CSV table of C-alpha atoms and ligand atoms in Angstrom, one decimal:
chain,number,residue,atom,x,y,z
A,1,MET,CA,-8.5,17.2,-2.8
A,2,SER,CA,-10.2,17.2,0.6
A,3,LEU,CA,-10.3,14.2,3.0
A,4,GLU,CA,-11.7,16.4,5.6
A,5,ASN,CA,-12.9,14.4,8.6
A,6,LYS,CA,-12.5,11.1,6.7
A,7,VAL,CA,-11.2,8.2,8.9
A,8,ALA,CA,-8.4,6.2,7.1
A,9,ILE,CA,-6.6,3.0,8.1
A,10,ILE,CA,-3.2,2.6,6.5
A,11,THR,CA,-1.3,-0.6,7.0
A,12,GLY,CA,2.5,-0.6,7.1
A,13,ALA,CA,2.4,3.2,7.7
A,14,ALA,CA,5.1,3.3,10.3
A,15,ARG,CA,7.6,4.3,7.6
A,16,GLY,CA,8.2,4.5,3.8
A,17,ILE,CA,5.3,4.8,1.4
A,18,GLY,CA,2.7,4.1,4.0
A,19,PHE,CA,4.0,7.0,6.2
A,20,ALA,CA,3.9,9.3,3.2
A,21,VAL,CA,0.3,8.3,2.5
A,22,ALA,CA,-0.6,8.8,6.2
A,23,LYS,CA,1.1,12.2,6.2
A,24,ARG,CA,-0.7,13.4,3.0
A,25,PHE,CA,-4.1,12.1,4.3
A,26,VAL,CA,-3.5,14.0,7.6
A,27,LEU,CA,-2.6,17.2,5.7
A,28,ASP,CA,-5.8,16.7,3.6
A,29,GLY,CA,-7.8,16.7,6.8
A,30,ALA,CA,-8.2,12.9,7.5
A,31,LYS,CA,-7.9,11.1,10.9
A,32,VAL,CA,-5.4,8.5,10.3
A,33,VAL,CA,-4.8,5.1,11.9
A,34,ILE,CA,-1.3,3.7,11.4
A,35,ALA,CA,-1.4,-0.1,11.6
A,36,ASP,CA,2.0,-1.8,11.7
A,37,VAL,CA,4.1,-4.4,13.5
A,38,ASP,CA,7.1,-2.1,14.2
A,39,ASP,CA,5.9,-0.6,17.5
A,40,ALA,CA,8.8,1.8,18.0
A,41,ALA,CA,8.5,3.2,14.4
A,42,GLY,CA,4.7,3.3,14.7
A,43,GLU,CA,4.7,5.3,17.9
A,44,GLN,CA,7.2,7.7,16.4
A,45,ALA,CA,5.1,8.1,13.3
A,46,GLU,CA,2.0,8.7,15.5
A,47,GLU,CA,3.9,11.5,17.4
A,48,ASP,CA,5.2,13.0,14.0
A,49,LEU,CA,1.7,13.1,12.5
A,50,LYS,CA,0.0,14.4,15.7
A,51,ALA,CA,2.0,17.6,15.1
A,52,LEU,CA,0.1,18.0,11.9
A,53,GLY,CA,-3.4,16.6,12.8
A,54,GLU,CA,-5.1,13.5,14.1
A,55,ALA,CA,-3.3,10.1,14.1
A,56,THR,CA,-3.3,7.0,16.2
A,57,TYR,CA,-0.9,4.0,16.1
A,58,ILE,CA,-2.4,0.5,16.5
A,59,HIS,CA,-0.2,-2.7,16.6
A,60,CYS,CA,-1.5,-5.0,13.9
A,61,ASN,CA,0.0,-7.9,12.0
A,62,VAL,CA,-2.2,-7.9,8.9
A,63,ALA,CA,-1.6,-11.6,8.3
A,64,GLU,CA,-3.4,-12.4,11.7
A,65,ARG,CA,-7.2,-12.4,11.5
A,66,LEU,CA,-7.5,-11.5,15.2
A,67,ASP,CA,-5.2,-8.5,14.9
A,68,VAL,CA,-7.2,-7.2,12.0
A,69,ARG,CA,-10.5,-7.7,13.8
A,70,ASN,CA,-9.0,-5.7,16.8
A,71,LEU,CA,-7.7,-3.0,14.3
A,72,VAL,CA,-11.2,-2.4,13.0
A,73,ALA,CA,-12.8,-2.5,16.4
A,74,GLU,CA,-10.2,-0.1,17.9
A,75,THR,CA,-10.5,2.3,15.0
A,76,ILE,CA,-14.3,2.4,15.3
A,77,ASN,CA,-14.0,2.9,19.0
A,78,ALA,CA,-11.6,5.8,18.6
A,79,TYR,CA,-13.2,7.5,15.6
A,80,GLY,CA,-16.7,6.1,15.3
A,81,GLU,CA,-16.4,4.9,11.7
A,82,ILE,CA,-14.0,4.0,8.8
A,83,ASP,CA,-14.0,5.7,5.4
A,84,ILE,CA,-10.7,4.6,3.7
A,85,LEU,CA,-8.5,1.5,3.9
A,86,VAL,CA,-5.0,1.5,2.3
A,87,ASN,CA,-3.6,-2.0,2.2
A,88,ASN,CA,0.1,-1.0,2.0
A,89,ALA,CA,2.0,-3.4,4.3
A,90,GLY,CA,4.4,-5.4,2.3
A,91,VAL,CA,7.6,-7.5,2.6
A,92,VAL,CA,10.2,-9.0,0.2
A,93,ALA,CA,12.1,-12.3,0.3
A,94,GLY,CA,14.9,-12.5,-2.2
A,95,ALA,CA,16.2,-16.0,-3.2
A,96,ASP,CA,16.9,-17.9,-6.3
A,97,PHE,CA,14.0,-20.1,-7.3
A,98,LEU,CA,15.8,-23.3,-6.7
A,99,GLU,CA,16.7,-22.2,-3.2
A,100,LEU,CA,13.5,-20.5,-2.2
A,101,GLU,CA,12.3,-21.8,1.2
A,102,GLU,CA,8.6,-22.7,1.6
A,103,GLU,CA,8.4,-20.5,4.8
A,104,ASP,CA,9.5,-17.4,2.9
A,105,PHE,CA,7.0,-18.0,0.2
A,106,ASP,CA,4.2,-18.4,2.8
A,107,ARG,CA,5.4,-15.4,4.8
A,108,VAL,CA,5.4,-13.0,1.9
A,109,LEU,CA,2.0,-14.3,0.5
A,110,SER,CA,0.4,-14.1,4.0
A,111,ILE,CA,1.4,-10.4,4.6
A,112,ASN,CA,1.2,-9.0,1.1
A,113,LEU,CA,-1.8,-10.8,-0.2
A,114,LYS,CA,-3.8,-12.6,2.5
A,115,GLY,CA,-3.3,-9.5,4.7
A,116,ALA,CA,-4.9,-7.3,2.1
A,117,PHE,CA,-7.8,-9.8,1.9
A,118,LEU,CA,-8.4,-9.9,5.6
A,119,CYS,CA,-8.3,-6.2,6.0
A,120,SER,CA,-10.5,-5.6,3.0
A,121,GLN,CA,-13.1,-8.1,4.2
A,122,ALA,CA,-13.2,-6.8,7.7
A,123,VAL,CA,-13.4,-3.1,6.7
A,124,ALA,CA,-15.9,-3.9,3.8
A,125,ARG,CA,-18.2,-5.5,6.3
A,126,HIS,CA,-18.2,-2.3,8.3
A,127,PHE,CA,-18.7,-0.3,5.1
A,128,VAL,CA,-21.8,-2.4,4.2
A,129,GLU,CA,-23.3,-2.1,7.7
A,130,ARG,CA,-22.9,1.7,7.5
A,131,ILE,CA,-24.5,1.9,4.1
A,132,GLU,CA,-27.5,-0.2,5.3
A,133,GLU,CA,-27.8,2.4,8.1
A,134,GLY,CA,-28.0,5.2,5.5
A,135,GLY,CA,-24.3,6.1,5.5
A,136,THR,CA,-21.9,6.7,2.6
A,137,PRO,CA,-19.8,4.0,1.0
A,138,GLY,CA,-16.0,3.9,1.8
A,139,CYS,CA,-13.1,3.0,-0.5
A,140,ILE,CA,-10.1,0.6,-0.5
A,141,ILE,CA,-6.7,1.2,-2.1
A,142,ASN,CA,-4.2,-1.7,-2.5
A,143,MET,CA,-0.5,-1.0,-2.7
A,144,SER,CA,0.4,-3.2,-5.6
A,145,SER,CA,3.6,-2.8,-7.7
A,146,ILE,CA,4.8,-2.9,-11.4
A,147,ASN,CA,5.7,-6.4,-10.3
A,148,ALA,CA,2.0,-7.3,-10.6
A,149,VAL,CA,2.7,-7.5,-14.4
A,150,VAL,CA,6.5,-7.8,-14.8
A,151,GLY,CA,8.8,-10.0,-12.9
A,152,ILE,CA,12.2,-10.2,-11.1
A,153,PRO,CA,13.6,-13.8,-11.1
A,154,ASN,CA,14.9,-13.8,-7.5
A,155,GLN,CA,11.7,-12.1,-6.0
A,156,ILE,CA,9.2,-14.8,-6.8
A,157,PRO,CA,6.9,-14.6,-3.8
A,158,TYR,CA,6.8,-10.9,-3.9
A,159,CYS,CA,5.9,-10.8,-7.6
A,160,VAL,CA,3.3,-13.6,-7.1
A,161,SER,CA,1.8,-11.6,-4.2
A,162,LYS,CA,1.5,-8.4,-6.3
A,163,GLY,CA,0.1,-10.3,-9.3
A,164,GLY,CA,-2.5,-11.7,-6.8
A,165,LEU,CA,-3.2,-8.3,-5.4
A,166,ARG,CA,-4.0,-7.2,-9.0
A,167,GLN,CA,-6.8,-9.8,-9.1
A,168,LEU,CA,-7.9,-9.1,-5.5
A,169,THR,CA,-8.3,-5.5,-6.7
A,170,ASN,CA,-10.3,-6.5,-9.7
A,171,THR,CA,-12.5,-9.0,-8.0
A,172,THR,CA,-13.2,-7.1,-4.8
A,173,ALA,CA,-14.1,-4.0,-7.0
A,174,LEU,CA,-16.7,-6.1,-8.8
A,175,ALA,CA,-18.0,-7.7,-5.6
A,176,LEU,CA,-18.4,-4.4,-3.8
A,177,ALA,CA,-19.5,-2.2,-6.7
A,178,PRO,CA,-23.3,-2.9,-6.0
A,179,HIS,CA,-22.7,-1.2,-2.6
A,180,GLY,CA,-21.0,1.8,-4.2
A,181,ILE,CA,-17.7,0.8,-2.5
A,182,ARG,CA,-14.7,1.6,-4.8
A,183,VAL,CA,-11.6,-0.6,-4.8
A,184,ASN,CA,-8.4,0.5,-6.7
A,185,ALA,CA,-4.7,-0.1,-6.6
A,186,ILE,CA,-1.5,1.8,-7.1
A,187,GLY,CA,1.5,0.2,-8.9
A,188,PRO,CA,4.7,2.0,-7.9
A,189,GLY,CA,7.9,1.6,-9.8
A,190,SER,CA,11.1,2.2,-7.9
A,191,ILE,CA,10.5,4.6,-5.0
A,192,MET,CA,13.1,5.8,-2.5
A,193,THR,CA,12.4,3.9,0.7
A,194,GLU,CA,14.3,1.4,2.9
A,195,MET,CA,13.4,-1.2,0.3
A,196,LEU,CA,15.5,0.6,-2.2
A,197,ALA,CA,18.2,2.0,0.1
A,198,SER,CA,21.1,0.4,-1.9
A,199,VAL,CA,20.4,2.8,-4.8
A,200,ASN,CA,22.0,5.6,-2.9
A,201,SER,CA,25.2,3.7,-2.1
A,202,ASP,CA,25.7,1.3,-5.0
A,203,PRO,CA,26.3,2.9,-8.5
A,204,ALA,CA,25.6,-0.5,-10.2
A,205,ALA,CA,22.2,-0.8,-8.5
A,206,ARG,CA,21.4,2.9,-9.5
A,207,ASN,CA,22.4,2.2,-13.1
A,208,LYS,CA,20.3,-0.9,-13.3
A,209,ILE,CA,17.2,0.9,-12.0
A,210,LEU,CA,17.6,4.1,-14.0
A,211,SER,CA,18.3,2.3,-17.3
A,212,ARG,CA,14.8,1.0,-16.9
A,213,THR,CA,13.2,4.4,-15.8
A,214,PRO,CA,12.3,6.8,-18.7
A,215,LEU,CA,11.8,9.7,-16.3
A,216,GLN,CA,15.5,9.2,-15.3
A,217,ARG,CA,15.0,9.3,-11.5
A,218,VAL,CA,13.7,7.2,-8.6
A,219,GLY,CA,10.3,8.3,-7.3
A,220,GLU,CA,9.5,9.9,-4.0
A,221,PRO,CA,7.0,8.4,-1.5
A,222,SER,CA,5.1,11.6,-1.6
A,223,GLU,CA,4.5,11.0,-5.4
A,224,ILE,CA,2.7,7.7,-4.5
A,225,ALA,CA,0.9,9.5,-1.6
A,226,SER,CA,-0.6,12.0,-4.1
A,227,VAL,CA,-2.1,9.2,-6.2
A,228,ALA,CA,-3.6,7.7,-3.0
A,229,ALA,CA,-5.0,11.1,-2.1
A,230,PHE,CA,-6.7,11.2,-5.5
A,231,LEU,CA,-8.1,7.6,-5.4
A,232,ALA,CA,-9.4,8.2,-1.8
A,233,SER,CA,-11.1,11.4,-2.7
A,234,ASP,CA,-14.5,12.2,-4.3
A,235,GLU,CA,-12.5,13.3,-7.4
A,236,ALA,CA,-12.2,9.6,-8.2
A,237,SER,CA,-15.9,8.9,-7.6
A,238,TYR,CA,-16.3,6.9,-10.9
A,239,VAL,CA,-12.9,5.0,-10.7
A,240,THR,CA,-13.0,1.5,-9.5
A,241,GLY,CA,-11.2,-1.8,-10.3
A,242,GLN,CA,-8.1,0.1,-11.7
A,243,THR,CA,-4.4,0.1,-11.0
A,244,ILE,CA,-2.6,3.4,-11.5
A,245,TYR,CA,1.0,2.6,-12.2
A,246,ALA,CA,3.2,5.5,-10.9
A,247,ASP,CA,6.5,4.1,-12.3
A,248,GLY,CA,8.3,6.9,-14.2
A,249,GLY,CA,7.4,5.2,-17.5
A,250,ARG,CA,8.9,1.8,-16.8
A,251,LEU,CA,5.9,-0.5,-17.9
A,252,PRO,CA,5.7,0.8,-21.4
A,253,LEU,CA,9.5,0.6,-22.0
A,254,ASN,CA,11.0,-2.3,-23.9
A,255,TYR,CA,14.8,-2.5,-23.6
A,256,THR,CA,16.7,0.3,-21.7
A,257,VAL,CA,17.2,4.1,-21.6
A,258,PRO,CA,20.5,6.1,-21.2
A,259,VAL,CA,21.4,6.8,-17.5
A,260,PRO,CA,22.2,10.4,-16.5
A,261,ASP,CA,25.5,11.0,-14.6
A,262,ALA,CA,25.2,10.9,-10.7
A,263,ASP,CA,25.1,14.3,-9.1
B,1,NAD,N1,9.7,1.0,-2.4
B,1,NAD,C1,9.3,0.7,-3.5
B,1,NAD,O1,10.1,1.0,-4.5
B,1,NAD,C2,8.1,0.0,-3.9
B,1,NAD,C3,7.7,-0.3,-5.2
B,1,NAD,C4,6.5,-1.0,-5.5
B,1,NAD,C5,5.7,-1.3,-4.5
B,1,NAD,N2,6.0,-1.0,-3.2
B,1,NAD,C6,5.0,-1.4,-2.1
B,1,NAD,O2,4.7,-0.3,-1.3
B,1,NAD,C7,4.5,-0.8,0.0
B,1,NAD,C8,5.3,-0.1,1.1
B,1,NAD,O3,6.7,-0.3,0.7
B,1,NAD,P1,7.9,0.6,1.3
B,1,NAD,O4,8.9,0.6,0.3
B,1,NAD,O5,7.4,1.7,2.0
B,1,NAD,O6,8.3,-0.6,2.4
B,1,NAD,P2,9.0,-0.4,3.9
B,1,NAD,O7,9.7,-1.7,4.1
B,1,NAD,O8,9.7,1.0,4.0
B,1,NAD,O9,7.7,-0.4,4.8
B,1,NAD,C9,6.8,-1.4,4.9
B,1,NAD,C10,6.1,-1.3,6.2
B,1,NAD,O10,5.2,-2.5,6.4
B,1,NAD,C11,5.3,-2.9,7.7
B,1,NAD,N3,5.0,-4.3,7.9
B,1,NAD,C12,5.7,-5.4,7.5
B,1,NAD,N4,5.1,-6.5,7.8
B,1,NAD,C13,3.9,-6.2,8.3
B,1,NAD,C14,2.8,-6.9,8.8
B,1,NAD,N5,2.7,-8.2,8.9
B,1,NAD,N6,1.7,-6.2,9.3
B,1,NAD,C15,1.7,-4.8,9.3
B,1,NAD,N7,2.8,-4.1,8.9
B,1,NAD,C16,3.8,-4.7,8.4
B,1,NAD,C17,6.8,-2.6,8.1
B,1,NAD,O11,7.0,-2.7,9.5
B,1,NAD,C18,7.0,-1.3,7.5
B,1,NAD,O12,6.6,-0.2,8.4
B,1,NAD,C19,4.7,-2.4,0.0
B,1,NAD,O13,3.5,-3.0,-0.2
B,1,NAD,C20,5.6,-2.5,-1.3
B,1,NAD,O14,5.5,-3.7,-1.9
B,1,NAD,C21,7.2,-0.4,-2.9
């Protein structure tokens, strides 16, 4: 699947799933902009990816409209245009419902959901201008989660944000379809990143996750990146408004499955 010479913005790409998507896109020939708030990790990611191809780090808090405006302007300045947006930046805030702080609810929703809206709108405006000048439509990919449809009782803002992202995907896909712009989402299950670091060190956490994972293992960031590469490519030219759940079989599962012994 070629992304030769495509320009992609990936938010939250300084590490984890976002970095894996950025790396895959660079290997597939894209020029990649890493948008993140962690400058040290972002600059390191830029250096790592420059060894493979074309990449630039731009500081951007996706929850801030002016940061997003600057991200789009700087990307166009550097690469002339934008073809792909991956709304991947995401945070969690664990708390029992009765103790949940309003600021934590607002923070998670503003990054995970409003941030995706702000980036999508800013980039879609560029896409439409380009189409009106005779250019080709771009596409948007939202990093959702299985928590868009199932829940964790002490991760309420996170689950609400991902549920909202599901409808943001559906509605923006409909709104942008007349322009030929495709909008899809990926719903990862449990993927081995810092968000899930406890699984390596805590057998109880490992058992909990694997008992709900029919493929009997945690996923790798590269396995999410390959879904993103498909959705971003022309191979997915008739796919819009969809969420692909890459979750090792969790969503269809009722009850639990046996857990294999640890290595
Ligand atoms: N890891 C999993 O198991 C899993 C499962 C389902 C969905 N996801 C989703 O995948 C995405 C990436 O998750 P991850 O596990 O790689 O997380 P991660 O914590 O490893 O990386 C998240 C990145 O987002 C950046 N970020 C945080 N706030 C930001 C902001 N305001 N603006 C810009 N960047 C910001 C962080 O600095 C970091 O680089 C998230 O949207 C997450 O909800 C992850």
